Amino acid sequence: MDYKREKVFLTRKKIIMFFLILCCVLWGCSMEQTSKPQSWIPVQGETPIISEEPESNETLNAPVYSSEELTNKLLQDSGRDFADMLWENQKAGGGDSYDQAQLGKGKLLIYYVSSSEGDDANDGLSSETPKKSLEQFSGISNINILLKCGDTFHMTESFIVGDSVTLASYGEGSRPVLSYYQPLKVQWNESVSYENVWCADLKEISLLYDDTAQRSNCNIGHLLIEGECNWKRKVKNEGENFRYEEYLSEAADGSWAVDWENSVIYLYAESDPGKMEICYALPVHGLQMNNIGSSQILGLEITGAGFHGISLCNANHIKIQSCYIHHIGGAFRQGVGSRYGNAVEIWDSGQQITVSYNVADWIFDTCYTNQGSGADAVEKNIVFSYNIGRYCFWGIETWGDGYAEQPFANIVYKGNILMNACDVTAPEATAFCNEQEQLINENGNRIETQVPYVSYREGYTYHQMSLLNAADNCQEGELAIEGNVFWGTKRFLGLFSKLDRGRGFPLPENNLFYGSVPAEEICLFRYTESDGSRHFLQKLPLGMETNKLIVRVGERQENFKTARNILKETVEIISNGSE
C-alpha cells in the first residue's frame, strides 16, 4: 500500500470538507441578514417586534453656506430663511444622523411616515412603503419613527413621545413640519354698532368645546391670518366689565378678543374675515415628553402650538437636536390667567438631557428653560448648548432649585446665541416698558423721551423682557452660563435675582453681551439684592468681569467688528453641528 499517496488524499479531503463547511456558514449568515422583518401595527401600549438594521441617514458633504453667509442672514432675517440654510449645512455635515445606540442597533422597528406619499394600509417598514398619519404612533414606546423631509403633518392634538423613541427625518429637503395650526371654520358676522368689528360663535369648534365654565375652545394661543401671525389678543381682567366690540373699535389695530364665558370671538378687520384664511394655535404642547427616558428628537420643525413647543417633565436621557421651533405660545396656563409658551421647557425633574444645535424664534415666552417648583424636583446633568433663540420675551430662563430639597446639579447653558428679546405682541415698539415703567436710567428714573406702547401679553410685567433671566438659584446648585452670545434686546441684556433666602447664584462667565440702544443713559442690566432692592446698571454687574460687554449707542459702531467675529465663530460651530 502506498501510504504516502493515501496521506496526501486524506489531506486534500480535509481541505475540501473545510471549504464546504465554510460556504454553508457564510450562506446561512447571508440568509439571516436578508430575511424579511415582521410587520407590526402599532397599538397603544404594545411593544414592537425585533426588526431590521436601520437605514443610515448620515451624509458627509462640504457645507452649503459659509459662516459669513449664515451670520449675515442671521443679522438680517426675522423669518425662516436662516433656519433653512442652517439645516442644509447640518445635513451636509451629518448633523441629522441617528444615534445608533438609541435606535436599538436594529432591535427596534423603524417606521417611515409621509403625509404626501404615505398610505396607512402600507406596512411602513421602508421609505418605499410609508405610513401616512403620525398620530397613530402617539404614546407608543420602543419604536423609531422617521418623517419624510419636506412633508407637513397637520396635528390635531399633542404628540406623546414614549420611552426609547427616536423621532427624526429621512430623505432630502427641508425639515418635516409638525403644524398645530387649525383652520378657524366659523361664521363671521359684522357688528351693527361698530365698523370693522366682527364676531363668530366658537361653539361649532366641537374638537375643543367641552361645555365647562372655562371652555377650552376659547383658549386660543394666537391667530394666523393670511399667513401672518397675530398675537394681539385682548384679555378681560377678572371682574372687569369689558365691552369687546367697543375696545377693538377704539384700538383699530387688528386685535381680537374672546368672550370665553359665551364662547364668542371678536376680531377687528377692515374686510370680511370670512373671505380670509384664518387658523388658530391649538392649546396643546407640540411634543409632550412626560415620565419617559432614552428618547431623541432630531431635525423636526414644530409650529403653531399654543402651549410649549417641546415640554419635558420627569424625563431622563433625552436628546433634542437640530430642530426648528417657531411661532409658539400665547394660550393660557389654566383657562384664564397668564398667557405663556416656551420653545423647549424642562419642568420639575429631569436628568441626562441635551438640547443642542436648535433654532427657536417668535416664542411668546422663553426659548430655552429649565424650571422646577416641587420640593422633590431633581434636575441633574442638563445641557443647553449651541442653540439659537430669537424674538422672545426671555432667551434663557433658569430658576427653581430654591424650591427643591436638592440643589440642581450640573445645569449648563453653553455656546448659545440669544437675540432680539422683545414683546412679540408689539415687536417693533421702540419703547421697552408699559406706561408706568418706561425706559429707565441707572438711577431708576424714567427717560421721558420714550413713548409707551400697547402690549397684549397679559399676566406678566412688560418691563422684564431680557435675553437672560437667572433667578432664585442656589450657589451650590452648579449652574453654569458660559460662552453664550446675548445680542440685542428691547429691554435688558440680563436680569438677575438673589431672592432665594439670601443665597446667591453662580454668575455668568465668558459671555458676550452686545446691546444696541438709542441713548447713553439706558440701563442694560437689572440686579436684585436678597433684600429685594433693585439696581439698574449700564455696565456689567459686580462679579461678571470675565464677560465682555459691547454697546452700540445710536449710530456709533465702536467694537462692532469684535462682537460680530464672536457671533460668527459661534454660528460656525452651530452650523457644523458639533463643537
Short mmCIF file of C-alpha atoms in Angstrom, two decimals, residues 4-196:
data_model
loop_
_atom_site.label_atom_id
_atom_site.label_comp_id
_atom_site.label_asym_id
_atom_site.label_seq_id
_atom_site.Cartn_x
_atom_site.Cartn_y
_atom_site.Cartn_z
CA LYS A 4 2.35 8.46 1.03
CA ARG A 5 -0.41 8.75 -1.63
CA GLU A 6 -3.07 7.85 0.97
CA LYS A 7 -1.82 10.60 3.30
CA VAL A 8 -1.98 13.19 0.51
CA PHE A 9 -5.51 12.05 -0.39
CA LEU A 10 -6.70 12.41 3.23
CA THR A 11 -5.17 15.88 3.49
CA ARG A 12 -7.00 17.03 0.32
CA LYS A 13 -10.22 15.54 1.65
CA LYS A 14 -9.93 17.56 4.86
CA ILE A 15 -9.32 20.76 2.91
CA ILE A 16 -12.40 20.17 0.70
CA MET A 17 -14.57 19.44 3.75
CA PHE A 18 -13.33 22.64 5.44
CA PHE A 19 -14.30 24.79 2.45
CA LEU A 20 -17.73 23.11 2.20
CA ILE A 21 -18.44 23.85 5.86
CA LEU A 22 -17.23 27.46 5.47
CA CYS A 23 -19.53 28.03 2.48
CA CYS A 24 -22.53 26.70 4.43
CA VAL A 25 -21.82 29.05 7.33
CA LEU A 26 -21.48 32.08 5.03
CA TRP A 27 -24.68 31.16 3.15
CA GLY A 28 -26.60 30.83 6.43
CA CYS A 29 -25.42 34.25 7.63
CA SER A 30 -26.43 35.79 4.32
CA MET A 31 -29.93 34.29 4.60
CA GLU A 32 -30.27 35.64 8.16
CA GLN A 33 -29.30 39.17 7.15
CA THR A 34 -31.67 39.29 4.18
CA SER A 35 -34.70 37.80 5.95
CA LYS A 36 -37.85 39.94 5.93
CA PRO A 37 -38.76 41.80 9.15
CA GLN A 38 -42.07 41.04 10.81
CA SER A 39 -44.62 43.83 10.48
CA TRP A 40 -46.30 45.41 13.49
CA ILE A 41 -49.40 47.57 13.53
CA PRO A 42 -48.97 49.99 16.44
CA VAL A 43 -51.45 49.53 19.25
CA GLN A 44 -51.38 51.65 22.39
CA GLY A 45 -49.08 50.06 24.95
CA GLU A 46 -47.83 47.30 22.62
CA THR A 47 -44.12 46.60 22.19
CA PRO A 48 -42.71 46.25 18.66
CA ILE A 49 -41.00 43.15 17.34
CA ILE A 50 -37.26 42.88 16.71
CA SER A 51 -36.58 44.02 13.17
CA GLU A 52 -34.07 45.06 10.58
CA GLU A 53 -30.96 47.21 10.91
CA PRO A 54 -31.80 50.91 10.44
CA GLU A 55 -31.07 52.68 7.22
CA SER A 56 -28.29 55.21 7.70
CA ASN A 57 -29.22 58.86 7.41
CA GLU A 58 -25.65 60.11 7.51
CA THR A 59 -24.30 62.15 4.62
CA LEU A 60 -20.97 63.92 4.94
CA ASN A 61 -20.52 66.69 2.38
CA ALA A 62 -18.97 70.13 2.26
CA PRO A 63 -21.01 72.91 3.93
CA VAL A 64 -23.56 74.53 1.64
CA TYR A 65 -23.21 78.01 3.16
CA SER A 66 -20.19 79.71 4.69
CA SER A 67 -20.28 81.00 8.26
CA GLU A 68 -20.07 84.52 6.80
CA GLU A 69 -23.23 83.97 4.73
CA LEU A 70 -25.05 82.47 7.70
CA THR A 71 -24.04 85.31 10.02
CA ASN A 72 -25.23 87.92 7.53
CA LYS A 73 -28.56 86.13 7.19
CA LEU A 74 -28.91 85.77 10.96
CA LEU A 75 -28.46 89.51 11.44
CA GLN A 76 -30.82 90.46 8.61
CA ASP A 77 -33.54 87.80 8.67
CA SER A 78 -36.50 87.63 11.05
CA GLY A 79 -38.15 84.72 9.25
CA ARG A 80 -37.32 81.12 8.42
CA ASP A 81 -34.60 81.62 5.78
CA PHE A 82 -31.76 81.38 8.28
CA ALA A 83 -33.17 78.21 9.88
CA ASP A 84 -33.49 76.54 6.47
CA MET A 85 -29.93 77.49 5.46
CA LEU A 86 -28.60 76.19 8.76
CA TRP A 87 -30.42 72.88 8.24
CA GLU A 88 -28.78 72.40 4.84
CA ASN A 89 -25.35 72.78 6.44
CA GLN A 90 -26.23 70.50 9.33
CA LYS A 91 -27.46 67.78 6.97
CA ALA A 92 -24.34 68.11 4.84
CA GLY A 93 -22.24 67.57 7.96
CA GLY A 94 -24.28 64.62 9.17
CA GLY A 95 -25.92 66.67 11.93
CA ASP A 96 -29.20 64.82 11.37
CA SER A 97 -27.62 61.35 11.62
CA TYR A 98 -29.16 58.97 14.09
CA ASP A 99 -27.70 57.81 17.35
CA GLN A 100 -27.38 54.11 16.53
CA ALA A 101 -27.35 53.10 20.19
CA GLN A 102 -30.72 54.78 20.76
CA LEU A 103 -32.10 53.31 17.56
CA GLY A 104 -31.67 49.98 19.28
CA LYS A 105 -28.96 48.58 16.97
CA GLY A 106 -31.62 47.00 14.79
CA LYS A 107 -33.70 45.61 17.66
CA LEU A 108 -36.49 48.19 17.29
CA LEU A 109 -38.69 48.63 14.27
CA ILE A 110 -38.27 51.71 12.11
CA TYR A 111 -41.46 53.17 10.73
CA TYR A 112 -41.43 55.60 7.82
CA VAL A 113 -44.24 58.17 7.68
CA SER A 114 -45.06 60.53 4.80
CA SER A 115 -48.07 62.84 4.63
CA SER A 116 -47.52 63.32 0.88
CA GLU A 117 -46.74 59.77 -0.29
CA GLY A 118 -47.89 57.55 2.56
CA ASP A 119 -50.85 55.23 2.99
CA ASP A 120 -51.90 53.79 6.34
CA ALA A 121 -52.58 50.50 4.56
CA ASN A 122 -48.81 50.23 3.93
CA ASP A 123 -46.61 48.37 6.39
CA GLY A 124 -44.46 51.49 6.87
CA LEU A 125 -41.28 49.45 7.18
CA SER A 126 -39.40 51.13 4.33
CA SER A 127 -39.21 54.52 2.67
CA GLU A 128 -40.97 52.95 -0.34
CA THR A 129 -44.00 51.87 1.72
CA PRO A 130 -44.54 54.66 4.30
CA LYS A 131 -47.49 55.16 6.61
CA LYS A 132 -49.44 58.40 6.19
CA SER A 133 -50.62 59.59 9.61
CA LEU A 134 -48.31 60.34 12.52
CA GLU A 135 -50.98 60.38 15.24
CA GLN A 136 -51.23 56.56 15.34
CA PHE A 137 -47.73 56.43 16.86
CA SER A 138 -48.51 58.85 19.72
CA GLY A 139 -47.78 57.26 23.09
CA ILE A 140 -46.04 54.19 21.63
CA SER A 141 -42.75 53.14 23.26
CA ASN A 142 -39.74 51.24 21.87
CA ILE A 143 -40.08 52.40 18.29
CA ASN A 144 -38.29 54.55 15.72
CA ILE A 145 -40.36 56.98 13.64
CA LEU A 146 -38.86 58.71 10.61
CA LEU A 147 -40.78 61.51 8.89
CA LYS A 148 -40.25 62.43 5.26
CA CYS A 149 -38.38 65.67 4.69
CA GLY A 150 -40.47 68.37 3.02
CA ASP A 151 -43.77 66.98 4.36
CA THR A 152 -46.19 68.82 6.67
CA PHE A 153 -48.14 66.87 9.26
CA HIS A 154 -51.27 68.72 10.38
CA MET A 155 -51.61 67.74 14.03
CA THR A 156 -54.93 67.84 15.89
CA GLU A 157 -53.53 67.09 19.35
CA SER A 158 -50.26 66.95 21.25
CA PHE A 159 -47.91 64.15 20.17
CA ILE A 160 -46.96 61.98 23.16
CA VAL A 161 -43.38 60.70 22.90
CA GLY A 162 -42.92 57.28 24.51
CA ASP A 163 -39.94 55.53 26.08
CA SER A 164 -36.98 54.67 23.84
CA VAL A 165 -38.35 56.54 20.84
CA THR A 166 -36.45 58.21 18.04
CA LEU A 167 -38.47 60.80 16.14
CA ALA A 168 -36.41 62.06 13.21
CA SER A 169 -36.41 62.64 9.44
CA TYR A 170 -35.49 60.77 6.26
CA GLY A 171 -34.92 61.82 2.67
CA GLU A 172 -33.79 65.10 1.20
CA GLY A 173 -35.20 68.59 1.60
CA SER A 174 -36.41 70.78 4.44
CA ARG A 175 -37.24 69.50 7.91
CA PRO A 176 -40.57 67.67 8.21
CA VAL A 177 -43.12 70.03 9.80
CA LEU A 178 -45.46 69.30 12.70
CA SER A 179 -48.06 72.07 12.42
CA TYR A 180 -50.57 72.57 15.20
CA TYR A 181 -52.49 75.33 13.42
CA GLN A 182 -56.17 74.54 12.95
CA PRO A 183 -58.46 76.25 10.42
CA LEU A 184 -60.89 78.59 12.16
CA LYS A 185 -64.08 77.40 10.49
CA VAL A 186 -66.70 79.77 11.88
CA GLN A 187 -69.41 82.06 10.56
CA TRP A 188 -68.36 85.71 10.89
CA ASN A 189 -70.93 88.47 11.40
CA GLU A 190 -70.22 92.20 11.32
CA SER A 191 -71.17 94.31 14.32
CA VAL A 192 -74.24 96.52 13.86
CA SER A 193 -72.77 99.17 16.16
CA TYR A 194 -69.04 99.24 15.41
CA GLU A 195 -67.47 99.40 11.97
CA ASN A 196 -64.85 96.75 11.10
#
